[in-house]
CSV table of C-alpha atoms in Angstrom, one decimal:
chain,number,residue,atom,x,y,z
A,6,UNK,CA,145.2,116.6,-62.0
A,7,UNK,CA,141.6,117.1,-63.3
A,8,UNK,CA,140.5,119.1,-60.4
A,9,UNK,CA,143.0,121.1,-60.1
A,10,UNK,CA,141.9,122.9,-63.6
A,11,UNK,CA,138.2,122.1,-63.0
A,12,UNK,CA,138.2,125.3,-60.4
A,13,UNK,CA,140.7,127.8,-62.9
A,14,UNK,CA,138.5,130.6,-64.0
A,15,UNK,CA,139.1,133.8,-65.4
A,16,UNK,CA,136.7,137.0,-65.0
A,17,UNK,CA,137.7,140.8,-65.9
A,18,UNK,CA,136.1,144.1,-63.7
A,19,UNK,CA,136.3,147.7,-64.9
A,20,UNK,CA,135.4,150.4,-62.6
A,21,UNK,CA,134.3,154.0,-63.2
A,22,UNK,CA,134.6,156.8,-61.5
A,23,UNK,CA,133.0,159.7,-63.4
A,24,UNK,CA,130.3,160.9,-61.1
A,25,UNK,CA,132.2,164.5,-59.3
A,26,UNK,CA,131.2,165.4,-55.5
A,27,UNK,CA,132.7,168.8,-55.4
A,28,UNK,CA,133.8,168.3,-51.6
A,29,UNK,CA,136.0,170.7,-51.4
A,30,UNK,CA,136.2,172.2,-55.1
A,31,UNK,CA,133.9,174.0,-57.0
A,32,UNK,CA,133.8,173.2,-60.4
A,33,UNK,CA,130.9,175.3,-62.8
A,34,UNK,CA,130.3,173.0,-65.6
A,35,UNK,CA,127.2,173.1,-68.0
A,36,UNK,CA,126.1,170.7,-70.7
A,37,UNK,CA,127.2,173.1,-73.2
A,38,UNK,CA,131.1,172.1,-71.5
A,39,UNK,CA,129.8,168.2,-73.0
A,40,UNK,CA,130.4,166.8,-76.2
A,41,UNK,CA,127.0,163.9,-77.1
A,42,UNK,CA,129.2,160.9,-78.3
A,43,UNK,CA,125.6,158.9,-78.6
A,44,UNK,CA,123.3,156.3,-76.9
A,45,UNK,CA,124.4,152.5,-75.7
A,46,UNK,CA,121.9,150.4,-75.1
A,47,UNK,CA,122.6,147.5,-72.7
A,48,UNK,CA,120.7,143.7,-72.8
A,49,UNK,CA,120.4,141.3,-70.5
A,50,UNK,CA,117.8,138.1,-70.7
A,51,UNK,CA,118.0,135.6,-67.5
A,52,UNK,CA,115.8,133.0,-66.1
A,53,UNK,CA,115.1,133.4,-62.1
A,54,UNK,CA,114.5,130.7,-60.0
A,55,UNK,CA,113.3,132.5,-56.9
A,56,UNK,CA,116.7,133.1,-55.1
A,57,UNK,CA,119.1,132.7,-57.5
A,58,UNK,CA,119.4,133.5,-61.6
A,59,UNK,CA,120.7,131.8,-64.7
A,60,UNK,CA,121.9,134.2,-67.1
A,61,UNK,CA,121.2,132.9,-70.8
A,62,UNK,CA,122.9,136.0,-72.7
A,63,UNK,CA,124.5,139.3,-72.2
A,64,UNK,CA,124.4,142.1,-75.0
A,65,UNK,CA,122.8,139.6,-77.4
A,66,UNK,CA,125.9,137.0,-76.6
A,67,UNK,CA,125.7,133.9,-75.2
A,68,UNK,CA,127.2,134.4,-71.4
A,69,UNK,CA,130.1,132.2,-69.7
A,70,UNK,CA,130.0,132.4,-66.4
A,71,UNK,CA,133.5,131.5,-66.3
A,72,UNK,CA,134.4,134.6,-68.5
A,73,UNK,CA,132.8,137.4,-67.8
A,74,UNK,CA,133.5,141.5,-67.4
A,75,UNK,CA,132.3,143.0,-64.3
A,76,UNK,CA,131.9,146.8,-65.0
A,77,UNK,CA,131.0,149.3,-62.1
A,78,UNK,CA,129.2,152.4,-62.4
A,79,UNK,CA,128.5,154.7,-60.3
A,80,UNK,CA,125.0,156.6,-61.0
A,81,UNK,CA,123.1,158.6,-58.2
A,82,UNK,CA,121.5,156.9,-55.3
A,83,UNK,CA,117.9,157.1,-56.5
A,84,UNK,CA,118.8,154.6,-59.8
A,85,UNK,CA,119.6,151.2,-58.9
A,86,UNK,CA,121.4,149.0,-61.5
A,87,UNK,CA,120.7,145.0,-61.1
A,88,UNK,CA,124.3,143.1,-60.6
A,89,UNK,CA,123.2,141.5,-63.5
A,90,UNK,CA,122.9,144.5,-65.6
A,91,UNK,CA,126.5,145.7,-64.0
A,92,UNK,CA,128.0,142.5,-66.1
A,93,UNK,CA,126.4,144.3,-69.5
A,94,UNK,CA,127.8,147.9,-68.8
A,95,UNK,CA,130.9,146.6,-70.7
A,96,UNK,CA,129.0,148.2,-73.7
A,97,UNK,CA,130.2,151.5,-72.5
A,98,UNK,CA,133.6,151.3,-72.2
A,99,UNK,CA,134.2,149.2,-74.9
A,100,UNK,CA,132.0,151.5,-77.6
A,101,UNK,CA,133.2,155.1,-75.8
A,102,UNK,CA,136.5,154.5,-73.9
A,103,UNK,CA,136.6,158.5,-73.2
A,104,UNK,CA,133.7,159.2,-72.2
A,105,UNK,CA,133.4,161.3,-69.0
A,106,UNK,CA,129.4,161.0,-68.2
A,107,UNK,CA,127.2,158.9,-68.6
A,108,UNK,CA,123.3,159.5,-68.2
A,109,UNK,CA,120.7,156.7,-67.7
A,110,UNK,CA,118.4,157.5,-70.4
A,111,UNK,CA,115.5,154.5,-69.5
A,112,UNK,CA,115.2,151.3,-68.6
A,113,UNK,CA,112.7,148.3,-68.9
A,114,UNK,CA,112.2,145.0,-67.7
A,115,UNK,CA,110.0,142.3,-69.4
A,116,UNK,CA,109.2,139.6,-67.5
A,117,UNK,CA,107.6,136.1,-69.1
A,118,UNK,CA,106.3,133.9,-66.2
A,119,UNK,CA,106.8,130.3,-66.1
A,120,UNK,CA,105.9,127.7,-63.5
A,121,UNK,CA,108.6,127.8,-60.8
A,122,UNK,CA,110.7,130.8,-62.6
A,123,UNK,CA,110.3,133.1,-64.6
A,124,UNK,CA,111.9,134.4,-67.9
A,125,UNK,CA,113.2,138.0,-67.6
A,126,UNK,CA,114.8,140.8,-70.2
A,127,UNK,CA,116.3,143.7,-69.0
A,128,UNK,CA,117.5,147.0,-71.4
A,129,UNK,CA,119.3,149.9,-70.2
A,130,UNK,CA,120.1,152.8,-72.7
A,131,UNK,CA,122.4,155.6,-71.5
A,132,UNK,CA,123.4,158.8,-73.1
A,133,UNK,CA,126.9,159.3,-73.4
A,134,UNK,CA,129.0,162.3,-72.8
A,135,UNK,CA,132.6,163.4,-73.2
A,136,UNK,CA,134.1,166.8,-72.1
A,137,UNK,CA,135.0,169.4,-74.9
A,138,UNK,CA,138.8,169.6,-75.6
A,139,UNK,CA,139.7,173.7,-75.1
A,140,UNK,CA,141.4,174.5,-78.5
């Protein structure tokens, strides 16, 4: 009996699809067709043992690994998002559930080195947009 509930876990994973590829539409939209909802800035502070990573908090909490929200999003090619980092981008959707775009606004890493491993701290802040409702 006790190892059959030593394996139950539970983890969440919210996916985005907000960036447009105009494939086959053409759709003329500006920044002055946005609506600023505000900035969300993201932690993450891990410890890396050469090939893998202990996560210590998320967003200022303490993590779980057993319990845990996996949000994707998808930014352009030439920005690369840590999987770590994908585990914080809860932020968003929790503090802007409609928003429509999201812009990576900057990103830092701090890294404090220890023998064997290292101490790392990651911030993302994004800007956060919604499309104007036509009245």
């Amino acid at each position: 009996m006790f190892l059959a509930t030593g394996c139950v876990s539970q983890h969440n994973v919210n996916s985005s699809y907000n960036q447009m590829k105009p494939d086959y539409i053409r759709l003329d939209v500006t920044m002055d067709d946005y609506q600023y909802l505000g900035d969300v800035t993201m932690e993450v502070v891990y410890k890396n043992y050469g090939l893998w990573k202990k996560i210590v908090t998320i967003n200022g909490e303490s993590y779980n690994p057993r319990y845990y929200t996996l949000t994707a999003i998808n930014f352009p090619k030439n920005i690369s998002m840590s999987t770590v980092m994908r585990k914080a981008c809860y932020k968003i959707v929790e503090t802007y559930p409609n928003a429509d775009y999201v812009v990576p606004a900057s990103s830092r890493v701090e890294y404090e080195h220890m023998f064997a491993a290292r101490n790392v701290k990651e911030t993302l802040t994004v800007k956060v947009f919604a499309l104007k409702v036509a009245q």
